[in-house]
Tab-separated table of C-alpha atoms in Angstrom:
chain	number	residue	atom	x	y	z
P	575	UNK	CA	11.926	-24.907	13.010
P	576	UNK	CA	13.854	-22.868	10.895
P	577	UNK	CA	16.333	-20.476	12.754
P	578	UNK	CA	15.392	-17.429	10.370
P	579	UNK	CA	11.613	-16.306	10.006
P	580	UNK	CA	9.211	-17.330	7.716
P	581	UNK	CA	7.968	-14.089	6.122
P	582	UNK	CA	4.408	-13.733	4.897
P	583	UNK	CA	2.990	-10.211	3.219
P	584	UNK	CA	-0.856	-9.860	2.897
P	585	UNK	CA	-1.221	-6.891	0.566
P	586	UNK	CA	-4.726	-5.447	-0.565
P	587	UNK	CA	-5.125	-2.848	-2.933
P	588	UNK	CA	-7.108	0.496	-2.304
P	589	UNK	CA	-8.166	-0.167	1.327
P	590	UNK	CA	-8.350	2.477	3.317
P	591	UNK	CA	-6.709	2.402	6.908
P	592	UNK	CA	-10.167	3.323	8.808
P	593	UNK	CA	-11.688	-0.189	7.394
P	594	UNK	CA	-9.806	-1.295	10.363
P	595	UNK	CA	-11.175	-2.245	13.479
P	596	UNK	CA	-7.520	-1.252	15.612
P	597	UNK	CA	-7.906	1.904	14.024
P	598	UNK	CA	-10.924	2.783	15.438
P	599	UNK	CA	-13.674	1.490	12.902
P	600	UNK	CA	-17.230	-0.246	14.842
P	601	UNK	CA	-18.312	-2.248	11.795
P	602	UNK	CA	-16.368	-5.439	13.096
P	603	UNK	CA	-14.703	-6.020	9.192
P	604	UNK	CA	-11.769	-7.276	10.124
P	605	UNK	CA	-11.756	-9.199	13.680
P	606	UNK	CA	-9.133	-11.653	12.535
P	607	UNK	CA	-6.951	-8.601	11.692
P	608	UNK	CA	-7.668	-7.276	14.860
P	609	UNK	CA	-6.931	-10.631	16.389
P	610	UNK	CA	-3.394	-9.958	14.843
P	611	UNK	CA	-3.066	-6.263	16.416
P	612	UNK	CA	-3.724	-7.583	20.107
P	613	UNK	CA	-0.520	-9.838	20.037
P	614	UNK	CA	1.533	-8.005	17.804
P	615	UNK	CA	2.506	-4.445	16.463
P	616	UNK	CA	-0.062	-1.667	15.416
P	617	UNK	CA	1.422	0.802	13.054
P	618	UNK	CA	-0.750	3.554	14.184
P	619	UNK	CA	0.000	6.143	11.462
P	620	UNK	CA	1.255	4.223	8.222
P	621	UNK	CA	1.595	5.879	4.772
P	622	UNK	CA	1.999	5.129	0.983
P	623	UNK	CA	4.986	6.790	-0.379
P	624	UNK	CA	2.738	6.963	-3.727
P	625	UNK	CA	-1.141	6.455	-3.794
P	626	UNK	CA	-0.806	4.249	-6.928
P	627	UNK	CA	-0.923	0.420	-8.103
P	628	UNK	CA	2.419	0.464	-9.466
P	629	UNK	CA	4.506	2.697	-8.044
P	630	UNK	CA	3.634	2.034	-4.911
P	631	UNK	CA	4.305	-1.682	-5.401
P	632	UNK	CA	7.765	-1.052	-6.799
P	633	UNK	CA	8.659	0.921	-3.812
P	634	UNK	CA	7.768	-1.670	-1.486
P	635	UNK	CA	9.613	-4.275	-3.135
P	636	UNK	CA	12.530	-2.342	-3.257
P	637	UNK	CA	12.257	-0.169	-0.377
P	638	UNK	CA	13.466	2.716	-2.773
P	639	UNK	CA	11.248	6.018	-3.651
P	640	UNK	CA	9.030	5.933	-7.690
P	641	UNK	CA	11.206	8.084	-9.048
P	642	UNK	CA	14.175	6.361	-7.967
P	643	UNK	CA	13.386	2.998	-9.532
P	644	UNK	CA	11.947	4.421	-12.568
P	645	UNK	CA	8.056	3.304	-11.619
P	646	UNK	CA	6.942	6.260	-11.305
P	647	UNK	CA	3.699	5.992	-12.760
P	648	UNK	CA	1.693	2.470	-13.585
P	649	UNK	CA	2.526	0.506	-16.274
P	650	UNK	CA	6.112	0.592	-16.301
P	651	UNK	CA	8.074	-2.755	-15.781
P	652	UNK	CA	10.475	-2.696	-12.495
P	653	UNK	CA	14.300	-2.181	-14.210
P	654	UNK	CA	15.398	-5.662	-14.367
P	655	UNK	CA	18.970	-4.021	-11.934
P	656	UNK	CA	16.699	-3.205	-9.351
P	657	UNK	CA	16.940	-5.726	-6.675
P	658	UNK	CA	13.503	-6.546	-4.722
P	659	UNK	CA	12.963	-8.240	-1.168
P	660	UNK	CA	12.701	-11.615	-3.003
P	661	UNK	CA	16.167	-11.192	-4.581
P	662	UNK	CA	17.739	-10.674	-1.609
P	663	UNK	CA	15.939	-13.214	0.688
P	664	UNK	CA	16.360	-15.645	-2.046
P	665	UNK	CA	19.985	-15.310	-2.624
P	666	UNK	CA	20.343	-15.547	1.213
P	667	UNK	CA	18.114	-19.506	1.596
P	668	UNK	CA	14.806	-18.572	1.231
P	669	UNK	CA	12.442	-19.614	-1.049
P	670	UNK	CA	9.958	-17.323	-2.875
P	671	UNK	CA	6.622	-17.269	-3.565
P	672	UNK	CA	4.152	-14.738	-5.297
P	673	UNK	CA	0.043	-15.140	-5.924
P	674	UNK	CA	-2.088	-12.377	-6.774
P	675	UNK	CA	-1.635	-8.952	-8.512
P	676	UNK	CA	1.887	-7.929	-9.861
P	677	UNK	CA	1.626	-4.596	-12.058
P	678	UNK	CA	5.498	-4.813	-12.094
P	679	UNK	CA	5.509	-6.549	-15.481
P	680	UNK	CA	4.534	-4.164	-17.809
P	681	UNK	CA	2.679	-7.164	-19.528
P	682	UNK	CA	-1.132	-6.184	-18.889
P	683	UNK	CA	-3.015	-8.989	-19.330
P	684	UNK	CA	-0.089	-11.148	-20.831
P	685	UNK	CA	2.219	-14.249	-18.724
P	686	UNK	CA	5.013	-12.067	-17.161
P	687	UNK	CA	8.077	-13.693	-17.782
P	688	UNK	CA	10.428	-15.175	-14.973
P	689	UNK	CA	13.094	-12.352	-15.650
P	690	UNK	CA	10.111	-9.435	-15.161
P	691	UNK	CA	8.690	-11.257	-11.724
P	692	UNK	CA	11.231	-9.336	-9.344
P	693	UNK	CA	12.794	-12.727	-8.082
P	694	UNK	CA	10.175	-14.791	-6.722
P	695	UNK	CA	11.485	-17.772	-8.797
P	696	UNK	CA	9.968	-20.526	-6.347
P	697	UNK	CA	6.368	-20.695	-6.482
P	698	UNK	CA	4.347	-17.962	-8.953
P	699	UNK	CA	0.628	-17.686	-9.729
P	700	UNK	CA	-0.185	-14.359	-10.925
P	701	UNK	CA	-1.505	-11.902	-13.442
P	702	UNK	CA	0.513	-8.483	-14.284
P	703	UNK	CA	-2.784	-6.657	-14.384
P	704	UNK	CA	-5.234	-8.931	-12.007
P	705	UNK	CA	-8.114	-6.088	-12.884
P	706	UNK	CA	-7.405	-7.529	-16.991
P	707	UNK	CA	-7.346	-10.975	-16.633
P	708	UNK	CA	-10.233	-11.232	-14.147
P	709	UNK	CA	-13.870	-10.344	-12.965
P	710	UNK	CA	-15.260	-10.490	-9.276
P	711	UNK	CA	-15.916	-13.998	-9.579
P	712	UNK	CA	-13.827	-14.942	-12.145
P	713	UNK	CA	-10.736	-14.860	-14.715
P	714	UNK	CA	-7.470	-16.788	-14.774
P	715	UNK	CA	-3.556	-15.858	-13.645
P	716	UNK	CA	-0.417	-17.481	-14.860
P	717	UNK	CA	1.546	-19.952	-13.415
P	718	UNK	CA	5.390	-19.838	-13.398
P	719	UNK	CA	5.324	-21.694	-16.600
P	720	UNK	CA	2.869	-19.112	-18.016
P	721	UNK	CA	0.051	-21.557	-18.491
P	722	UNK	CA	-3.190	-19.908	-17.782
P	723	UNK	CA	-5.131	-20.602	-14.367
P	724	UNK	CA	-8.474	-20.659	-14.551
P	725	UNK	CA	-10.481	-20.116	-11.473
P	726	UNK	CA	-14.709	-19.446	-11.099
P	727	UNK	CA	-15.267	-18.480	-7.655
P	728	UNK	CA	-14.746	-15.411	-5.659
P	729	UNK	CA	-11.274	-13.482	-6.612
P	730	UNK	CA	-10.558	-13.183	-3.404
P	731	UNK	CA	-10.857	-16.413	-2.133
P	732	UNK	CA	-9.116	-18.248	-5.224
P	733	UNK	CA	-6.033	-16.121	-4.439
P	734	UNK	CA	-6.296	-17.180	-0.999
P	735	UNK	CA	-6.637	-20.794	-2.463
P	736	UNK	CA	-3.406	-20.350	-4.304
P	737	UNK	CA	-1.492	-19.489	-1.100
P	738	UNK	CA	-2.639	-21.974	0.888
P	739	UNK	CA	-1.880	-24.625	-1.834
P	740	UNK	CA	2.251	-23.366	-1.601
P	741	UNK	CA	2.375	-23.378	1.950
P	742	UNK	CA	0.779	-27.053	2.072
P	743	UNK	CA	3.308	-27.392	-0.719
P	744	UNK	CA	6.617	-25.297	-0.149
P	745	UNK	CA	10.312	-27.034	0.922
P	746	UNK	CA	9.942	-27.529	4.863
P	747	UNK	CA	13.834	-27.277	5.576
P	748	UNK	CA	13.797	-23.662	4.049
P	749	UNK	CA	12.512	-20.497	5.206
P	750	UNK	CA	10.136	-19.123	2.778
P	751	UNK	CA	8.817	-15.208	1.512
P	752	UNK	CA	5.283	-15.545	0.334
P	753	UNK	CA	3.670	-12.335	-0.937
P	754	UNK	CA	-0.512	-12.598	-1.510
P	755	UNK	CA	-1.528	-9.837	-3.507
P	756	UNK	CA	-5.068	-9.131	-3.590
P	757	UNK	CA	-6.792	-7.016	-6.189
P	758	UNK	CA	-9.830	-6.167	-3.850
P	759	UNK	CA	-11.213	-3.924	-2.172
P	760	UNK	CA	-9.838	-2.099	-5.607
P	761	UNK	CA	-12.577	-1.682	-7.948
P	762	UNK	CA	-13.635	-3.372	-10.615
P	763	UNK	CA	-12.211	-1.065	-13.879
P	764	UNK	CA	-14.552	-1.911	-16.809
P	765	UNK	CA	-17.630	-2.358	-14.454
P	766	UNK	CA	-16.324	0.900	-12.937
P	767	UNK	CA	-17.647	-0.147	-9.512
P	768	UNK	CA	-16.480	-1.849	-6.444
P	769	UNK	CA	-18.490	-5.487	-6.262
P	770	UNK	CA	-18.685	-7.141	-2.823
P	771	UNK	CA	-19.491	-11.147	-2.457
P	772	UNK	CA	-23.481	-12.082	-3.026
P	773	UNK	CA	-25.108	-10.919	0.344
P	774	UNK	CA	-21.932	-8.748	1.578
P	775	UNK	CA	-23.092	-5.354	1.020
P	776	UNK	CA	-26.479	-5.539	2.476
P	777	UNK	CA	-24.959	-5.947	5.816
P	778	UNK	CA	-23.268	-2.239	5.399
P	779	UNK	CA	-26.139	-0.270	3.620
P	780	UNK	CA	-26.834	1.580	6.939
P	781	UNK	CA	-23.124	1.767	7.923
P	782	UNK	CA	-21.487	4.723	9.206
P	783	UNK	CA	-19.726	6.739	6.548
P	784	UNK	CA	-16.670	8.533	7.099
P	785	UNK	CA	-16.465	11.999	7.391
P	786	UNK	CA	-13.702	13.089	4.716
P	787	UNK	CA	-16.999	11.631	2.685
P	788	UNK	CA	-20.037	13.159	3.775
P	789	UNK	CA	-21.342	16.323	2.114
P	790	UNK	CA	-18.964	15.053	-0.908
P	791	UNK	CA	-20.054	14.085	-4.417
P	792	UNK	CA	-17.857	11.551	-5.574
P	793	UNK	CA	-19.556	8.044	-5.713
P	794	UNK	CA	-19.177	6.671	-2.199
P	795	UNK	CA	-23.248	6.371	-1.900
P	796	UNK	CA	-22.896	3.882	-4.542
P	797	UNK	CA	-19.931	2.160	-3.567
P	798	UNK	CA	-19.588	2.233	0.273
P	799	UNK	CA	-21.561	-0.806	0.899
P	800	UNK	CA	-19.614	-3.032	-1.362
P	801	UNK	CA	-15.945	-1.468	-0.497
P	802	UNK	CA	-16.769	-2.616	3.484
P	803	UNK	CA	-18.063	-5.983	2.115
P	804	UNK	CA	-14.883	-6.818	0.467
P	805	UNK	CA	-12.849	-5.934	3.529
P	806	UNK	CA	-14.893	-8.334	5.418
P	807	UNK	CA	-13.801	-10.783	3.011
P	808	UNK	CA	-11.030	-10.511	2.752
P	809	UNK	CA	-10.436	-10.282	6.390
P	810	UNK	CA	-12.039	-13.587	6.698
P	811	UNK	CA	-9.697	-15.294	3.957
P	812	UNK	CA	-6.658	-13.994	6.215
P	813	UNK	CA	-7.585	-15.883	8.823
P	814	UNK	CA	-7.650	-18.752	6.457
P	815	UNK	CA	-3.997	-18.043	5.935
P	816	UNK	CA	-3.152	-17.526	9.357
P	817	UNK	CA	-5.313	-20.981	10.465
P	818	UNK	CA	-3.342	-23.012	8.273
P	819	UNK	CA	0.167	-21.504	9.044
P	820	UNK	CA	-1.394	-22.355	12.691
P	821	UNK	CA	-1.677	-26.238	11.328
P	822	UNK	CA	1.728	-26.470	9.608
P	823	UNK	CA	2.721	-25.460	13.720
P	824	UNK	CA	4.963	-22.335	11.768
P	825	UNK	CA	3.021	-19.458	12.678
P	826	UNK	CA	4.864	-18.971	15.664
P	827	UNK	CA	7.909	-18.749	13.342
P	828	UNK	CA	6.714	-16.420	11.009
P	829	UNK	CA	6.377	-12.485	10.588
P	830	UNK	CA	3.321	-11.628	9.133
P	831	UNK	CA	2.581	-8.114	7.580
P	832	UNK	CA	-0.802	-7.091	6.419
P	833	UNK	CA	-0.795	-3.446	4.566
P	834	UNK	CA	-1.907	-2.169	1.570
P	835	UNK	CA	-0.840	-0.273	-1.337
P	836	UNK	CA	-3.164	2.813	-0.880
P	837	UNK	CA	-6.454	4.143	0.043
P	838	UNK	CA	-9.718	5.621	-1.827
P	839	UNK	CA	-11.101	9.048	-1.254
P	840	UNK	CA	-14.204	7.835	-3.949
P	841	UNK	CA	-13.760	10.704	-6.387
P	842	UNK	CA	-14.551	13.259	-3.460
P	843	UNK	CA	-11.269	14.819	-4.130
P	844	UNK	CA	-10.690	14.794	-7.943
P	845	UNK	CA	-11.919	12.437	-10.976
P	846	UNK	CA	-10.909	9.299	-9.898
P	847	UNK	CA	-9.850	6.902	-6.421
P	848	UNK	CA	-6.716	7.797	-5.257
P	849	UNK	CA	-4.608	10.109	-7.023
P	850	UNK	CA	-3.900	12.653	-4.396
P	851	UNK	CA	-2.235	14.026	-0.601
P	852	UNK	CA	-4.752	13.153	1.321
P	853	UNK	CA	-5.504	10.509	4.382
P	854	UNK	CA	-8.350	8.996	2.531
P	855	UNK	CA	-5.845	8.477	-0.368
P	856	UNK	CA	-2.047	7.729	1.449
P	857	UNK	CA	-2.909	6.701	5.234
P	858	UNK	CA	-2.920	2.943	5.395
P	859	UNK	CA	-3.249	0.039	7.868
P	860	UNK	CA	0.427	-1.832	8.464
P	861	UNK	CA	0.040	-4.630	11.333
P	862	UNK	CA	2.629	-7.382	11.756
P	863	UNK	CA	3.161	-10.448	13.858
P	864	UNK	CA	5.785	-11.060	14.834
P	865	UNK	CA	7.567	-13.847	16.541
P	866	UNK	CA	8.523	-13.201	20.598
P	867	UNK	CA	5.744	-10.278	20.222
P	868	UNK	CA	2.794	-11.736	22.273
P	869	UNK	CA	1.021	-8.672	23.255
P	870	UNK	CA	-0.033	-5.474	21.586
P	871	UNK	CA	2.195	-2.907	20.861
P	872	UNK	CA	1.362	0.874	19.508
P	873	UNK	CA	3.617	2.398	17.079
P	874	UNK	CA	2.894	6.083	17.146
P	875	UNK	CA	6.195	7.039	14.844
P	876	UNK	CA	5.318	7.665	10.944
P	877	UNK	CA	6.214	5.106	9.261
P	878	UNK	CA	6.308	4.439	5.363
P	879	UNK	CA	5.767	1.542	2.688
P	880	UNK	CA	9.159	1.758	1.769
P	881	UNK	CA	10.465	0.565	5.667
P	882	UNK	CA	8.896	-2.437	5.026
P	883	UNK	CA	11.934	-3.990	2.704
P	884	UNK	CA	14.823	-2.935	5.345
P	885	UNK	CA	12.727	-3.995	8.150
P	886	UNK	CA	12.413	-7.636	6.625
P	887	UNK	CA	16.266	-8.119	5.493
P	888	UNK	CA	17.190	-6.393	9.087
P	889	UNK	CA	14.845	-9.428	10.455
P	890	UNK	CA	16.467	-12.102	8.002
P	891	UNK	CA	19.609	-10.943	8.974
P	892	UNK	CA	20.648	-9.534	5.940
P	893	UNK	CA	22.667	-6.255	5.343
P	894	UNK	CA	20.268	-3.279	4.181
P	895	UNK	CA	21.818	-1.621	0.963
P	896	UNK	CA	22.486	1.678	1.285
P	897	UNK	CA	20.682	2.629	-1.450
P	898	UNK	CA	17.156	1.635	0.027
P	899	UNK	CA	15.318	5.125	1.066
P	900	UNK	CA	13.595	3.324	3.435
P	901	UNK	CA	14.190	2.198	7.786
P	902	UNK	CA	14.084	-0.796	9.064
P	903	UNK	CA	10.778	-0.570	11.958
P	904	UNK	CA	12.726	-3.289	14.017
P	905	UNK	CA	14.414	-0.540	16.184
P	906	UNK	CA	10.660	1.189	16.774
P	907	UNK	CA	9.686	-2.594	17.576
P	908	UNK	CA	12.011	-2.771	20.715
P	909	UNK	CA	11.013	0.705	22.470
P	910	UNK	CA	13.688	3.216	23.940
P	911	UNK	CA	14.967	6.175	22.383
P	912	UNK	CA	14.983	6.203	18.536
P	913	UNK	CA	16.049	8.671	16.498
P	914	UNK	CA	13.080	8.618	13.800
P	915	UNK	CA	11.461	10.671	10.938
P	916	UNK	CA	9.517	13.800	11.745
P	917	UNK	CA	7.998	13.266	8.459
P	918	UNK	CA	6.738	10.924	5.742
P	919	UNK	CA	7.735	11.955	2.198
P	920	UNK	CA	4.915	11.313	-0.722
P	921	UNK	CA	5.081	11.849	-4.524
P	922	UNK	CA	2.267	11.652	-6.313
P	923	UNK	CA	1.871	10.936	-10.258
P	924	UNK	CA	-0.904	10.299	-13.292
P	925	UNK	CA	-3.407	12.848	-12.052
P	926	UNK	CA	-0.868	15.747	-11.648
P	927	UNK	CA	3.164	15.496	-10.817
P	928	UNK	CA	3.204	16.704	-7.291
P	929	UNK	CA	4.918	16.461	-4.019
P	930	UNK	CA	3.923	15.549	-0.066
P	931	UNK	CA	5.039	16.236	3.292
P	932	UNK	CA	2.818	14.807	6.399
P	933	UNK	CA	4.432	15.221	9.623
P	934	UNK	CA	2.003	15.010	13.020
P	935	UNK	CA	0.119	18.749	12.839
P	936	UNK	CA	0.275	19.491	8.921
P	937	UNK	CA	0.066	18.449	5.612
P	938	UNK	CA	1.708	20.728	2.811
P	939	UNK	CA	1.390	19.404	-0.901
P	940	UNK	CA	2.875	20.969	-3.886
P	941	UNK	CA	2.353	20.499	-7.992
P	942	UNK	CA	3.940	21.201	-11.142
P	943	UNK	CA	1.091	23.027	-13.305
P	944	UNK	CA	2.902	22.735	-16.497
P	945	UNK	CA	3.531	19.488	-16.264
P	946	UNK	CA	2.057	16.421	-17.181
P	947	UNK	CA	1.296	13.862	-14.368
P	948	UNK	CA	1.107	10.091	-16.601
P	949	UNK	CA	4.170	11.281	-18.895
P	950	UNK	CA	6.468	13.641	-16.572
P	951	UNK	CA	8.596	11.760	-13.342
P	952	UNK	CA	9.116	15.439	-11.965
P	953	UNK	CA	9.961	19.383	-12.193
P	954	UNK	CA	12.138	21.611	-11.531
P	955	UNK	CA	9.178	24.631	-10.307
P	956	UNK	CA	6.312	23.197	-8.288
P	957	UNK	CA	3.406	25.545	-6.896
P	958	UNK	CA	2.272	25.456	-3.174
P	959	UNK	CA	-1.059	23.499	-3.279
P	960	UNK	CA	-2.573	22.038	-0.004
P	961	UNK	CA	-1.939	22.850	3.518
P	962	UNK	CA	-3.963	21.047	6.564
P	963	UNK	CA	-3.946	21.316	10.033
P	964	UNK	CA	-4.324	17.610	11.128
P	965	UNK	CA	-4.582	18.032	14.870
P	966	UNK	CA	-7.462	20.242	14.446
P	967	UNK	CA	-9.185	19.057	10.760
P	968	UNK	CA	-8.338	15.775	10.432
P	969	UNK	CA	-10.749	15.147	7.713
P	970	UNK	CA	-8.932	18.215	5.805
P	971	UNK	CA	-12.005	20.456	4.878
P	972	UNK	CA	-10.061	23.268	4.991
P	973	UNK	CA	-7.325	24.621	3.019
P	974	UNK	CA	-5.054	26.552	4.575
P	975	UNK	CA	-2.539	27.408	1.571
P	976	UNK	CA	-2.126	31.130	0.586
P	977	UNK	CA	-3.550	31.927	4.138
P	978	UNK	CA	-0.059	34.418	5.047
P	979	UNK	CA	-0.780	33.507	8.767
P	980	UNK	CA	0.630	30.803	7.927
P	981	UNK	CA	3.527	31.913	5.889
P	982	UNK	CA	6.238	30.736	8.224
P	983	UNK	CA	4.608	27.178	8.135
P	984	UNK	CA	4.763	26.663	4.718
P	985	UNK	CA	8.381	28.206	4.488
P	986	UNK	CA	9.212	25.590	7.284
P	987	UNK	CA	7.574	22.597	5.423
P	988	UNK	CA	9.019	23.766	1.730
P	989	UNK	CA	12.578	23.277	3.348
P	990	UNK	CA	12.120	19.772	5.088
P	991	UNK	CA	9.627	18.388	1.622
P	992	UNK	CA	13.043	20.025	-0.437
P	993	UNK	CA	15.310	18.067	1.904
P	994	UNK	CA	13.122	14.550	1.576
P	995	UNK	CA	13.618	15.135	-2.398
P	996	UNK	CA	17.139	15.576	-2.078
P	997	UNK	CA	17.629	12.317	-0.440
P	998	UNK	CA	15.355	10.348	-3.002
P	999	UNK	CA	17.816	11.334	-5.967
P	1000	UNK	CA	15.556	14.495	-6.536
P	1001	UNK	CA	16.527	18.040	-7.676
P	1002	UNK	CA	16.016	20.679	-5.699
P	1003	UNK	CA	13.165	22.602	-6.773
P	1004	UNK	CA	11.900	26.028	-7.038
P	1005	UNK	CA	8.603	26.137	-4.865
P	1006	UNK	CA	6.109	29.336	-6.222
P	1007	UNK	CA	4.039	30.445	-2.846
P	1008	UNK	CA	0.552	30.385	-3.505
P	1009	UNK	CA	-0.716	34.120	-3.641
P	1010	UNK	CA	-4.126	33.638	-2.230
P	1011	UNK	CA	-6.618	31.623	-0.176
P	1012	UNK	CA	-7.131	28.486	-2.294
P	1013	UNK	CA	-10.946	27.285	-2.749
P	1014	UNK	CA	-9.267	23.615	-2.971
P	1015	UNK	CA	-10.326	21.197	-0.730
């Protein structure tokens, strides 16, 4: 057994934290998760640092903020200076491995070359834009040659397929990083639907629907069924992974991380998935396994997507660059008296440029009017936007920005979201106060 962990990262795209059965969801659509949570860590309230593909995905790699690596909207390559996880690990033994969804390329539906694939030099099956290359059932991704590989089956499962195939395959007398992207439960763009496996979403018609989404437009009626399928799948193809890491006798010897990039609020809250501050859209599920850590453990600290890169060098035992925004967990993972965020920091890009602050009670979100959210990485003047009481509407129905009762709030929450930009690299803003009761929700 290798003295440093194994490392593996299951990473869906677009799934919501409530799909989770150790966060409270009845449907039973992810037991093998769950399985996970009872002898390992729960990350109880988890958050994007930016509800989209790309950015999001560049953060976690890098454990530095969008606008800090440059990604701050999709479709932008990762700089080739900006060191990822895989880098680092690999420059330190490990070997790397990638399969699934990249969007770090900024190749579309084109090979991405070895310099564009962020270090994972070892083992690479994957497709820049998964969505591009590939339907439901099926499509092809590259391999680190950039041939074309085909697959007609279930997406999900043929990137599961992949993965299994390196870890039957990989170097035994290294320690390896192997990162399974999915695509799903993301929807399917030029279907412009979500699409479940044959039989899935029958089981869910009836199912409970949460209650950011009731009384909502947006297109959840349509799509609800299908989104819960997928999670069931690919819950099922995790424990897949996790049986044959279980065979290979290295599971024992391996941190495991399940998260996800971002949520879906179903076009309740503007035109399209996920563009926005709310839960729906940047509250995720992050569970890990890891290796001493036989029972469950609760995590109640805030905690971001980009602590996930310091957390795993920390656990690799290598030194954390002090230009990663991000905290290692480990010290939340051993209990005592930490000295930890009050607050999770989100930007937001593509649908507007605007700014996020979630601490425990509130939620205060800002935008730049005059500016332009796909070509525009920030502004100097934002305008007070959003403010929710959590504790007592945690579904955020109500609006509380412009309200002057809560004046001092919002002056209090301006200064720490100014401070959070300030230590991402950000200027320091000038933040208009809204002048009336907004009719935003």
């Amino acid at each position: 057994m290798n003295e440093k962990p194994n490392i593996v990262i299951v990473f869906t795209d677009q799934q919501r934290w409530d799909t989770v059965g150790c966060y409270g969801n009845t449907l039973d659509l992810t037991p093998n998760l769950d399985a996970v949570a009872k002898q390992g860590i729960t990350f109880k309230n988890a958050f994007t640092c930016q509800p989209v593909c790309g950015p999001a995905r560049a953060s976690l790699q890098t454990g530095r903020y969008a606008t800090a690596t440059g990604c701050f909207r999709n479709h932008i390559a990762l700089p080739d200076n900006e060191k990822t996880i895989a880098h680092y690990l690999r420059s330190n033994g490990y070997e790397t491995a990638y399969v699934g969804k990249w969007h770090l390329g900024g190749t579309w539906d084109k090979p991405v070359p070895k310099e564009k694939r962020g270090g994972y030099d070892d083992y690479w099956i994957a497709a820049d834009l998964l969505e591009f290359t590939s339907h439901p059932y099926e499509g092809k991704l590259f391999d680190k040659f950039d041939n074309p590989v085909e697959f007609n089956k279930y997406r999900v499962d043929a990137v599961t397929d992949f993965a299994i195939e390196y870890l039957k395959a990989r170097s035994n007398d290294k320690p390896f990083l192997l990162f399974v992207s999915y695509l799903e439960p993301h929807h399917q763009n030029d279907m412009n639907r979500y699409v479940a496996p044959e039989g899935y979403a029958e089981r869910y018609r009836n199912a409970p629907v949460p209650m950011d989404l009731i009384d909502k437009d947006g297109d959840w009626k349509e799509n609800l069924p299908d989104y819960y399928g997928i999670c069931k799948r690919i819950d099922e193809n995790l424990g897949r992974i996790i049986e044959q890491l279980k065979e290979l006798d290295i599971y024992d010897n391996t941190i495991l991380i399940f998260t996800s990039d971002h949520g879906s609020h179903f076009r309740t809250r503007n035109s399209e998935y996920k563009r926005s501050c709310h839960e729906a859209s940047i509250r995720i599920p992050m569970i890990m396994h890891v290796p001493d850590i036989k029972e469950s453990v609760a995590v109640e600290e805030l905690v971001s997507l980009v602590d996930i890169a310091p957390t795993l060098l920390e656990a690799a035992g290598i030194y954390v660059p002090r230009n990663m925004h991000g905290r290692s967990l480990i010290p939340l993972l051993r209990g005592g008296d930490v000295n930890w965020r009050s607050e999770v920091f989100v930007q937001i890009s593509e649908s507007q440029v605007g700014r996020a602050i979630r601490t425990n009670k509130w939620k205060y979100c800002i935008y730049a009017p005059d500016k332009d959210g796909w070509n525009d990485i920030g502004s100097d003047i934002y305008v007070e936007q959003y403010l929710y009481d959590l504790e007592n509407d945690p579904y955020e129905q109500n609006n509380l920005i412009g309200n002057e009762a809560y004046r001092s709030v919002c002056d209090a929450l301006a200064k720490a979201l100014k401070r959070q930009m300030l230590l991402t690299g950000e200027q320091e803003p000038k933040i208009i106060r809204a002048k009336a009761v907004s009719d935003l929700i």
